[in-house]
Amino acid sequence: MSKELELQQKLEVIKAIPRDSIKTPKAIPVKIYIQEAENLYQWCQADKDALVAGGLDWTIVDDMPLRSGALSAAEGEWVKERFGQEEARRQWNQDYPKAYKLRKELMHRLRFAYRKDASLLGRLNAIAEGFGHADMIQDLINLSILGKANTEPLTKINFDMTLLDRSSQMSDQLGPLWGMATGDRMGHSEIKKVRDQAYTHLKEAVDEVRDFGQYVFWEDEERFNGYMSSYSRRKDNAEEEEVKPATTTAEQTQVQTETTKSAVVTTQGSDVTTKSAG
């Protein structure tokens, strides 16, 4: 079964996980976590009788490959969306200054063209109210509509009508772009939510199997270690190694200082002896 089908098969269960129960994979990369889950599934097969005797419901073990596949597919979808968001942000940062410049130009030219029409000026002033990117995007389409509906004053000042088409087109382009660029930062990514729910679903199984494995094999170091995260152990060991050199250097400095002091005392003692002998 493909990863995508595994996700579809699990989607109803995954989406049922309430928001306040969702876990986010912060301590370990998702790809590594999935691999560890698959390794754990293989490792525990030899211990089935002992684990079941200890109280483990084996159906959760049987369900682990499906949960791993669902998370793998969900992570793939999230990676695609995240890269899409990054590209959208780059494009947005490139385009939005041009949009503000166009809005400013249209407001200037339409205000002059409609300066003798209080009604049109009122509508223009209403468009000018508000602030922010979303407001600017809406302003562009509103200015285009207003201008196309009232062209006579514009023709008298030789206004470039293509600016109105450009304004509506830019609004159409920037709307979805802005939504995609800000979706994750505003916490609105449904794809990320599903990824986190799929991670939570797999984590439930992994934690349960590891807990029982460590409980049952508490006196068997070899089997016990198989129910721990290799990634976490390596990470902890690496952090310990980073601390050790600093301690060693400090100790070496202290030893060198004490040796130097001893050498000075010895030399001074020699000088005193020499002078006395003389």
PDB file of C-alpha atoms in Angstrom:
ATOM      1  CA  MET A   1       0.000   0.000   0.000  1.00  0.00           C
ATOM      2  CA  SER A   2       1.348   3.445  -0.902  1.00  0.00           C
ATOM      3  CA  LYS A   3       2.014   6.082   1.763  1.00  0.00           C
ATOM      4  CA  GLU A   4      -0.759   8.244   0.309  1.00  0.00           C
ATOM      5  CA  LEU A   5      -3.304   5.410   0.644  1.00  0.00           C
ATOM      6  CA  GLU A   6      -2.122   4.770   4.194  1.00  0.00           C
ATOM      7  CA  LEU A   7      -2.749   8.436   5.001  1.00  0.00           C
ATOM      8  CA  GLN A   8      -6.221   8.298   3.440  1.00  0.00           C
ATOM      9  CA  GLN A   9      -7.024   5.145   5.404  1.00  0.00           C
ATOM     10  CA  LYS A  10      -5.961   6.830   8.642  1.00  0.00           C
ATOM     11  CA  LEU A  11      -7.223  10.340   7.861  1.00  0.00           C
ATOM     12  CA  GLU A  12     -10.505  10.084   9.763  1.00  0.00           C
ATOM     13  CA  VAL A  13      -8.788   8.848  12.931  1.00  0.00           C
ATOM     14  CA  ILE A  14      -5.977  11.375  12.611  1.00  0.00           C
ATOM     15  CA  LYS A  15      -8.283  14.361  12.099  1.00  0.00           C
ATOM     16  CA  ALA A  16     -10.324  13.309  15.126  1.00  0.00           C
ATOM     17  CA  ILE A  17      -7.381  14.059  17.432  1.00  0.00           C
ATOM     18  CA  PRO A  18      -8.414  17.236  19.320  1.00  0.00           C
ATOM     19  CA  ARG A  19      -6.296  20.375  19.030  1.00  0.00           C
ATOM     20  CA  ASP A  20      -5.307  20.380  22.698  1.00  0.00           C
ATOM     21  CA  SER A  21      -3.865  16.855  22.325  1.00  0.00           C
ATOM     22  CA  ILE A  22      -1.775  17.516  19.208  1.00  0.00           C
ATOM     23  CA  LYS A  23       1.996  17.138  19.622  1.00  0.00           C
ATOM     24  CA  THR A  24       4.517  18.933  17.415  1.00  0.00           C
ATOM     25  CA  PRO A  25       7.794  17.187  16.468  1.00  0.00           C
ATOM     26  CA  LYS A  26      10.354  19.606  17.908  1.00  0.00           C
ATOM     27  CA  ALA A  27      12.933  17.348  19.568  1.00  0.00           C
ATOM     28  CA  ILE A  28      13.595  15.089  16.576  1.00  0.00           C
ATOM     29  CA  PRO A  29      13.347  15.419  12.756  1.00  0.00           C
ATOM     30  CA  VAL A  30      10.249  13.687  11.406  1.00  0.00           C
ATOM     31  CA  LYS A  31      12.157  11.480   8.956  1.00  0.00           C
ATOM     32  CA  ILE A  32      14.361  10.164  11.757  1.00  0.00           C
ATOM     33  CA  TYR A  33      11.340   9.618  13.999  1.00  0.00           C
ATOM     34  CA  ILE A  34       9.606   7.568  11.309  1.00  0.00           C
ATOM     35  CA  GLN A  35      12.744   5.447  10.848  1.00  0.00           C
ATOM     36  CA  GLU A  36      13.002   4.879  14.593  1.00  0.00           C
ATOM     37  CA  ALA A  37       9.341   3.824  14.687  1.00  0.00           C
ATOM     38  CA  GLU A  38       9.967   1.317  11.903  1.00  0.00           C
ATOM     39  CA  ASN A  39      13.077   0.031  13.705  1.00  0.00           C
ATOM     40  CA  LEU A  40      11.089  -0.303  16.936  1.00  0.00           C
ATOM     41  CA  TYR A  41       8.399  -2.278  15.127  1.00  0.00           C
ATOM     42  CA  GLN A  42      11.002  -4.776  13.923  1.00  0.00           C
ATOM     43  CA  TRP A  43      12.816  -4.895  17.285  1.00  0.00           C
ATOM     44  CA  CYS A  44       9.756  -5.722  19.363  1.00  0.00           C
ATOM     45  CA  GLN A  45       8.655  -8.672  17.210  1.00  0.00           C
ATOM     46  CA  ALA A  46      11.046 -11.019  19.017  1.00  0.00           C
ATOM     47  CA  ASP A  47       9.653  -9.868  22.367  1.00  0.00           C
ATOM     48  CA  LYS A  48       5.955 -10.280  21.564  1.00  0.00           C
ATOM     49  CA  ASP A  49       5.217 -12.964  24.156  1.00  0.00           C
ATOM     50  CA  ALA A  50       7.029 -11.099  26.936  1.00  0.00           C
ATOM     51  CA  LEU A  51       5.432  -7.755  26.065  1.00  0.00           C
ATOM     52  CA  VAL A  52       1.923  -9.173  25.802  1.00  0.00           C
ATOM     53  CA  ALA A  53       2.446 -11.005  29.106  1.00  0.00           C
ATOM     54  CA  GLY A  54       3.434  -7.652  30.594  1.00  0.00           C
ATOM     55  CA  GLY A  55       0.140  -6.118  29.481  1.00  0.00           C
ATOM     56  CA  LEU A  56       0.839  -4.574  26.065  1.00  0.00           C
ATOM     57  CA  ASP A  57      -2.095  -4.582  23.631  1.00  0.00           C
ATOM     58  CA  TRP A  58      -0.429  -6.018  20.524  1.00  0.00           C
ATOM     59  CA  THR A  59      -2.936  -4.419  18.165  1.00  0.00           C
ATOM     60  CA  ILE A  60      -1.105  -1.113  18.634  1.00  0.00           C
ATOM     61  CA  VAL A  61       2.082  -2.779  17.373  1.00  0.00           C
ATOM     62  CA  ASP A  62       0.272  -4.193  14.339  1.00  0.00           C
ATOM     63  CA  ASP A  63      -0.998  -0.680  13.595  1.00  0.00           C
ATOM     64  CA  MET A  64       2.447   0.952  13.678  1.00  0.00           C
ATOM     65  CA  PRO A  65       3.380   0.470   9.974  1.00  0.00           C
ATOM     66  CA  LEU A  66       0.123   2.124   8.935  1.00  0.00           C
ATOM     67  CA  ARG A  67       0.710   5.022  11.324  1.00  0.00           C
ATOM     68  CA  SER A  68       4.292   5.428  10.067  1.00  0.00           C
ATOM     69  CA  GLY A  69       3.132   5.461   6.451  1.00  0.00           C
ATOM     70  CA  ALA A  70       0.441   8.030   7.219  1.00  0.00           C
ATOM     71  CA  LEU A  71       2.958  10.344   8.884  1.00  0.00           C
ATOM     72  CA  SER A  72       5.400   9.915   6.002  1.00  0.00           C
ATOM     73  CA  ALA A  73       2.743  10.998   3.503  1.00  0.00           C
ATOM     74  CA  ALA A  74       1.542  13.862   5.692  1.00  0.00           C
ATOM     75  CA  GLU A  75       5.111  15.105   6.127  1.00  0.00           C
ATOM     76  CA  GLY A  76       5.606  14.998   2.355  1.00  0.00           C
ATOM     77  CA  GLU A  77       2.533  17.162   1.828  1.00  0.00           C
ATOM     78  CA  TRP A  78       3.702  19.615   4.480  1.00  0.00           C
ATOM     79  CA  VAL A  79       7.182  19.864   2.941  1.00  0.00           C
ATOM     80  CA  LYS A  80       5.630  20.711  -0.436  1.00  0.00           C
ATOM     81  CA  GLU A  81       3.426  23.377   1.101  1.00  0.00           C
ATOM     82  CA  ARG A  82       6.275  24.817   3.169  1.00  0.00           C
ATOM     83  CA  PHE A  83       8.508  25.188   0.125  1.00  0.00           C
ATOM     84  CA  GLY A  84       5.529  26.686  -1.694  1.00  0.00           C
ATOM     85  CA  GLN A  85       5.149  29.206   1.122  1.00  0.00           C
ATOM     86  CA  GLU A  86       8.817  30.117   0.971  1.00  0.00           C
ATOM     87  CA  GLU A  87       8.550  30.738  -2.768  1.00  0.00           C
ATOM     88  CA  ALA A  88       5.342  32.740  -2.210  1.00  0.00           C
ATOM     89  CA  ARG A  89       7.100  34.897   0.374  1.00  0.00           C
ATOM     90  CA  ARG A  90       9.969  35.590  -1.994  1.00  0.00           C
ATOM     91  CA  GLN A  91       7.543  36.505  -4.766  1.00  0.00           C
ATOM     92  CA  TRP A  92       5.448  38.619  -2.404  1.00  0.00           C
ATOM     93  CA  ASN A  93       8.489  40.553  -1.190  1.00  0.00           C
ATOM     94  CA  GLN A  94       9.362  41.230  -4.814  1.00  0.00           C
ATOM     95  CA  ASP A  95       5.853  42.294  -5.916  1.00  0.00           C
ATOM     96  CA  TYR A  96       4.187  44.138  -3.077  1.00  0.00           C
ATOM     97  CA  PRO A  97       6.281  47.354  -3.316  1.00  0.00           C
ATOM     98  CA  LYS A  98       5.148  47.686  -6.955  1.00  0.00           C
ATOM     99  CA  ALA A  99       1.535  47.266  -5.838  1.00  0.00           C
ATOM    100  CA  TYR A 100       1.799  50.042  -3.272  1.00  0.00           C
ATOM    101  CA  LYS A 101       3.420  52.280  -5.870  1.00  0.00           C
ATOM    102  CA  LEU A 102       0.573  51.592  -8.334  1.00  0.00           C
ATOM    103  CA  ARG A 103      -2.055  52.249  -5.662  1.00  0.00           C
ATOM    104  CA  LYS A 104      -0.397  55.565  -4.794  1.00  0.00           C
ATOM    105  CA  GLU A 105      -0.308  56.603  -8.466  1.00  0.00           C
ATOM    106  CA  LEU A 106      -3.950  55.683  -9.053  1.00  0.00           C
ATOM    107  CA  MET A 107      -5.088  57.573  -5.959  1.00  0.00           C
ATOM    108  CA  HIS A 108      -3.166  60.648  -7.142  1.00  0.00           C
ATOM    109  CA  ARG A 109      -4.484  60.597 -10.715  1.00  0.00           C
ATOM    110  CA  LEU A 110      -8.082  59.732  -9.837  1.00  0.00           C
ATOM    111  CA  ARG A 111      -8.243  62.395  -7.153  1.00  0.00           C
ATOM    112  CA  PHE A 112      -7.211  64.989  -9.704  1.00  0.00           C
ATOM    113  CA  ALA A 113      -9.577  63.678 -12.382  1.00  0.00           C
ATOM    114  CA  TYR A 114     -12.546  63.561  -9.961  1.00  0.00           C
ATOM    115  CA  ARG A 115     -11.666  66.756  -8.080  1.00  0.00           C
ATOM    116  CA  LYS A 116     -14.865  68.522  -9.174  1.00  0.00           C
ATOM    117  CA  ASP A 117     -17.192  65.579  -8.415  1.00  0.00           C
ATOM    118  CA  ALA A 118     -17.962  65.375  -4.694  1.00  0.00           C
ATOM    119  CA  SER A 119     -19.651  61.971  -5.028  1.00  0.00           C
ATOM    120  CA  LEU A 120     -16.710  60.330  -6.782  1.00  0.00           C
ATOM    121  CA  LEU A 121     -14.247  61.977  -4.388  1.00  0.00           C
ATOM    122  CA  GLY A 122     -16.244  60.556  -1.481  1.00  0.00           C
ATOM    123  CA  ARG A 123     -16.030  57.062  -2.910  1.00  0.00           C
ATOM    124  CA  LEU A 124     -12.313  57.549  -3.517  1.00  0.00           C
ATOM    125  CA  ASN A 125     -11.781  58.704   0.066  1.00  0.00           C
ATOM    126  CA  ALA A 126     -13.665  55.647   1.317  1.00  0.00           C
ATOM    127  CA  ILE A 127     -11.273  53.425  -0.660  1.00  0.00           C
ATOM    128  CA  ALA A 128      -8.313  55.287   0.830  1.00  0.00           C
ATOM    129  CA  GLU A 129      -9.371  54.394   4.374  1.00  0.00           C
ATOM    130  CA  GLY A 130      -7.800  51.431   6.107  1.00  0.00           C
ATOM    131  CA  PHE A 131      -4.255  50.099   6.153  1.00  0.00           C
ATOM    132  CA  GLY A 132      -2.248  46.927   5.734  1.00  0.00           C
ATOM    133  CA  HIS A 133      -1.481  44.557   2.878  1.00  0.00           C
ATOM    134  CA  ALA A 134      -4.937  43.009   2.705  1.00  0.00           C
ATOM    135  CA  ASP A 135      -6.496  46.475   2.482  1.00  0.00           C
ATOM    136  CA  MET A 136      -4.066  47.477  -0.256  1.00  0.00           C
ATOM    137  CA  ILE A 137      -4.978  44.397  -2.311  1.00  0.00           C
ATOM    138  CA  GLN A 138      -8.674  45.227  -2.030  1.00  0.00           C
ATOM    139  CA  ASP A 139      -7.994  48.892  -2.853  1.00  0.00           C
ATOM    140  CA  LEU A 140      -6.449  47.907  -6.173  1.00  0.00           C
ATOM    141  CA  ILE A 141      -9.567  46.123  -7.353  1.00  0.00           C
ATOM    142  CA  ASN A 142     -11.834  48.888  -6.010  1.00  0.00           C
ATOM    143  CA  LEU A 143      -9.838  51.581  -7.807  1.00  0.00           C
ATOM    144  CA  SER A 144     -10.026  49.594 -11.030  1.00  0.00           C
ATOM    145  CA  ILE A 145     -13.798  49.233 -10.750  1.00  0.00           C
ATOM    146  CA  LEU A 146     -14.295  52.901  -9.891  1.00  0.00           C
ATOM    147  CA  GLY A 147     -12.095  54.079 -12.744  1.00  0.00           C
ATOM    148  CA  LYS A 148     -13.697  51.852 -15.382  1.00  0.00           C
ATOM    149  CA  ALA A 149     -17.161  52.970 -14.308  1.00  0.00           C
ATOM    150  CA  ASN A 150     -16.244  56.648 -14.571  1.00  0.00           C
ATOM    151  CA  THR A 151     -13.942  57.074 -17.567  1.00  0.00           C
ATOM    152  CA  GLU A 152     -15.005  60.477 -18.899  1.00  0.00           C
ATOM    153  CA  PRO A 153     -13.092  62.585 -16.329  1.00  0.00           C
ATOM    154  CA  LEU A 154     -10.087  60.314 -16.875  1.00  0.00           C
ATOM    155  CA  THR A 155     -10.000  60.810 -20.647  1.00  0.00           C
ATOM    156  CA  LYS A 156      -9.878  64.582 -20.115  1.00  0.00           C
ATOM    157  CA  ILE A 157      -6.495  64.268 -18.369  1.00  0.00           C
ATOM    158  CA  ASN A 158      -5.183  61.684 -20.867  1.00  0.00           C
ATOM    159  CA  PHE A 159      -5.180  58.998 -18.202  1.00  0.00           C
ATOM    160  CA  ASP A 160      -3.566  55.677 -19.188  1.00  0.00           C
ATOM    161  CA  MET A 161      -6.529  53.277 -18.998  1.00  0.00           C
ATOM    162  CA  THR A 162      -4.259  50.247 -19.020  1.00  0.00           C
ATOM    163  CA  LEU A 163      -3.363  51.128 -15.425  1.00  0.00           C
ATOM    164  CA  LEU A 164      -6.859  50.057 -14.396  1.00  0.00           C
ATOM    165  CA  ASP A 165      -6.427  46.628 -15.996  1.00  0.00           C
ATOM    166  CA  ARG A 166      -3.019  46.331 -14.423  1.00  0.00           C
ATOM    167  CA  SER A 167      -4.509  47.235 -11.039  1.00  0.00           C
ATOM    168  CA  SER A 168      -7.168  44.511 -11.145  1.00  0.00           C
ATOM    169  CA  GLN A 169      -4.680  41.931 -12.433  1.00  0.00           C
ATOM    170  CA  MET A 170      -2.220  42.753  -9.679  1.00  0.00           C
ATOM    171  CA  SER A 171      -4.966  42.428  -7.074  1.00  0.00           C
ATOM    172  CA  ASP A 172      -5.938  39.017  -8.454  1.00  0.00           C
ATOM    173  CA  GLN A 173      -2.314  37.860  -8.315  1.00  0.00           C
ATOM    174  CA  LEU A 174      -1.429  39.262  -4.897  1.00  0.00           C
ATOM    175  CA  GLY A 175      -4.510  37.966  -3.063  1.00  0.00           C
ATOM    176  CA  PRO A 176      -3.657  34.233  -3.258  1.00  0.00           C
ATOM    177  CA  LEU A 177       0.061  35.015  -2.961  1.00  0.00           C
ATOM    178  CA  TRP A 178      -0.457  36.887   0.300  1.00  0.00           C
ATOM    179  CA  GLY A 179      -2.653  34.106   1.646  1.00  0.00           C
ATOM    180  CA  MET A 180      -0.054  31.440   0.871  1.00  0.00           C
ATOM    181  CA  ALA A 181       2.844  33.556   2.157  1.00  0.00           C
ATOM    182  CA  THR A 182       1.215  34.147   5.536  1.00  0.00           C
ATOM    183  CA  GLY A 183      -0.761  30.937   6.003  1.00  0.00           C
ATOM    184  CA  ASP A 184       1.698  29.061   8.247  1.00  0.00           C
ATOM    185  CA  ARG A 185       2.848  32.113  10.211  1.00  0.00           C
ATOM    186  CA  MET A 186      -0.770  32.840  11.089  1.00  0.00           C
ATOM    187  CA  GLY A 187      -1.292  29.215  12.134  1.00  0.00           C
ATOM    188  CA  HIS A 188      -3.852  28.500   9.415  1.00  0.00           C
ATOM    189  CA  SER A 189      -2.104  25.637   7.633  1.00  0.00           C
ATOM    190  CA  GLU A 190      -4.482  22.684   7.581  1.00  0.00           C
ATOM    191  CA  ILE A 191      -1.750  20.536   6.014  1.00  0.00           C
ATOM    192  CA  LYS A 192       0.626  21.231   8.902  1.00  0.00           C
ATOM    193  CA  LYS A 193      -2.139  20.455  11.378  1.00  0.00           C
ATOM    194  CA  VAL A 194      -2.731  17.063   9.727  1.00  0.00           C
ATOM    195  CA  ARG A 195       1.037  16.392   9.782  1.00  0.00           C
ATOM    196  CA  ASP A 196       1.140  17.133  13.510  1.00  0.00           C
ATOM    197  CA  GLN A 197      -1.927  14.962  14.120  1.00  0.00           C
ATOM    198  CA  ALA A 198      -0.313  12.101  12.194  1.00  0.00           C
ATOM    199  CA  TYR A 199       2.841  12.535  14.285  1.00  0.00           C
ATOM    200  CA  THR A 200       0.736  12.473  17.471  1.00  0.00           C
ATOM    201  CA  HIS A 201      -0.971   9.269  16.309  1.00  0.00           C
ATOM    202  CA  LEU A 202       2.347   7.512  15.660  1.00  0.00           C
ATOM    203  CA  LYS A 203       3.891   8.878  18.861  1.00  0.00           C
ATOM    204  CA  GLU A 204       1.065   7.347  20.870  1.00  0.00           C
ATOM    205  CA  ALA A 205       2.059   3.894  19.608  1.00  0.00           C
ATOM    206  CA  VAL A 206       5.814   4.446  19.874  1.00  0.00           C
ATOM    207  CA  ASP A 207       5.561   5.720  23.465  1.00  0.00           C
ATOM    208  CA  GLU A 208       3.342   2.805  24.473  1.00  0.00           C
ATOM    209  CA  VAL A 209       5.686   0.156  23.040  1.00  0.00           C
ATOM    210  CA  ARG A 210       8.785   1.833  24.481  1.00  0.00           C
ATOM    211  CA  ASP A 211       7.193   2.168  27.912  1.00  0.00           C
ATOM    212  CA  PHE A 212       6.272  -1.527  28.037  1.00  0.00           C
ATOM    213  CA  GLY A 213       9.643  -2.558  26.611  1.00  0.00           C
ATOM    214  CA  GLN A 214      11.553  -0.645  29.287  1.00  0.00           C
ATOM    215  CA  TYR A 215       9.208  -1.976  31.960  1.00  0.00           C
ATOM    216  CA  VAL A 216       9.486  -5.634  30.928  1.00  0.00           C
ATOM    217  CA  PHE A 217      13.233  -5.638  30.198  1.00  0.00           C
ATOM    218  CA  TRP A 218      14.378  -3.428  33.064  1.00  0.00           C
ATOM    219  CA  GLU A 219      17.001  -6.044  34.039  1.00  0.00           C
ATOM    220  CA  ASP A 220      18.099  -6.877  30.473  1.00  0.00           C
ATOM    221  CA  GLU A 221      20.285  -4.002  29.285  1.00  0.00           C
ATOM    222  CA  GLU A 222      20.589  -5.224  25.687  1.00  0.00           C
ATOM    223  CA  ARG A 223      16.829  -5.560  25.149  1.00  0.00           C
ATOM    224  CA  PHE A 224      16.111  -2.470  27.244  1.00  0.00           C
ATOM    225  CA  ASN A 225      18.291  -0.265  25.012  1.00  0.00           C
ATOM    226  CA  GLY A 226      16.253  -1.332  21.996  1.00  0.00           C
ATOM    227  CA  TYR A 227      13.280   0.489  23.506  1.00  0.00           C
ATOM    228  CA  MET A 228      15.034   3.835  23.707  1.00  0.00           C
ATOM    229  CA  SER A 229      15.503   6.535  21.059  1.00  0.00           C
ATOM    230  CA  SER A 230      18.911   6.181  19.411  1.00  0.00           C
ATOM    231  CA  TYR A 231      18.689   9.776  18.203  1.00  0.00           C
ATOM    232  CA  SER A 232      18.071  11.110  21.721  1.00  0.00           C
ATOM    233  CA  ARG A 233      20.923   9.030  23.154  1.00  0.00           C
ATOM    234  CA  ARG A 234      23.358  10.269  20.497  1.00  0.00           C
ATOM    235  CA  LYS A 235      22.197  13.842  21.036  1.00  0.00           C
ATOM    236  CA  ASP A 236      22.653  13.567  24.806  1.00  0.00           C
ATOM    237  CA  ASN A 237      26.106  12.026  24.389  1.00  0.00           C
ATOM    238  CA  ALA A 238      27.140  14.754  21.979  1.00  0.00           C
ATOM    239  CA  GLU A 239      26.055  17.436  24.454  1.00  0.00           C
ATOM    240  CA  GLU A 240      28.024  15.717  27.215  1.00  0.00           C
ATOM    241  CA  GLU A 241      31.123  15.607  25.007  1.00  0.00           C
ATOM    242  CA  GLU A 242      30.803  19.341  24.334  1.00  0.00           C
ATOM    243  CA  VAL A 243      30.973  20.028  28.069  1.00  0.00           C
ATOM    244  CA  LYS A 244      33.938  17.745  28.796  1.00  0.00           C
ATOM    245  CA  PRO A 245      36.640  19.658  26.836  1.00  0.00           C
ATOM    246  CA  ALA A 246      35.760  22.874  28.665  1.00  0.00           C
ATOM    247  CA  THR A 247      36.195  21.114  32.037  1.00  0.00           C
ATOM    248  CA  THR A 248      39.436  19.498  30.938  1.00  0.00           C
ATOM    249  CA  THR A 249      40.848  22.800  29.719  1.00  0.00           C
ATOM    250  CA  ALA A 250      39.965  24.450  33.019  1.00  0.00           C
ATOM    251  CA  GLU A 251      41.624  21.642  34.944  1.00  0.00           C
ATOM    252  CA  GLN A 252      44.723  21.849  32.753  1.00  0.00           C
ATOM    253  CA  THR A 253      44.957  25.580  33.324  1.00  0.00           C
ATOM    254  CA  GLN A 254      44.720  25.055  37.084  1.00  0.00           C
ATOM    255  CA  VAL A 255      47.425  22.363  37.000  1.00  0.00           C
ATOM    256  CA  GLN A 256      49.681  24.577  34.853  1.00  0.00           C
ATOM    257  CA  THR A 257      49.203  27.475  37.271  1.00  0.00           C
ATOM    258  CA  GLU A 258      50.014  25.330  40.286  1.00  0.00           C
ATOM    259  CA  THR A 259      53.080  23.882  38.484  1.00  0.00           C
ATOM    260  CA  THR A 260      54.289  27.381  37.642  1.00  0.00           C
ATOM    261  CA  LYS A 261      53.863  28.488  41.253  1.00  0.00           C
ATOM    262  CA  SER A 262      55.794  25.434  42.460  1.00  0.00           C
ATOM    263  CA  ALA A 263      58.560  26.163  39.969  1.00  0.00           C
ATOM    264  CA  VAL A 264      58.800  29.753  41.205  1.00  0.00           C
ATOM    265  CA  VAL A 265      59.007  28.635  44.845  1.00  0.00           C
ATOM    266  CA  THR A 266      61.664  26.039  43.974  1.00  0.00           C
ATOM    267  CA  THR A 267      63.696  28.595  42.023  1.00  0.00           C
ATOM    268  CA  GLN A 268      63.434  31.094  44.833  1.00  0.00           C
ATOM    269  CA  GLY A 269      64.529  28.410  47.286  1.00  0.00           C
ATOM    270  CA  SER A 270      67.526  27.608  45.080  1.00  0.00           C
ATOM    271  CA  ASP A 271      68.480  31.272  44.930  1.00  0.00           C
ATOM    272  CA  VAL A 272      68.348  31.537  48.727  1.00  0.00           C
ATOM    273  CA  THR A 273      70.470  28.419  49.119  1.00  0.00           C
ATOM    274  CA  THR A 274      73.008  29.694  46.590  1.00  0.00           C
ATOM    275  CA  LYS A 275      73.281  33.045  48.322  1.00  0.00           C
ATOM    276  CA  SER A 276      73.685  31.360  51.697  1.00  0.00           C
ATOM    277  CA  ALA A 277      76.384  29.130  50.308  1.00  0.00           C
ATOM    278  CA  GLY A 278      78.192  32.163  48.995  1.00  0.00           C
TER     279      GLY A 278
END
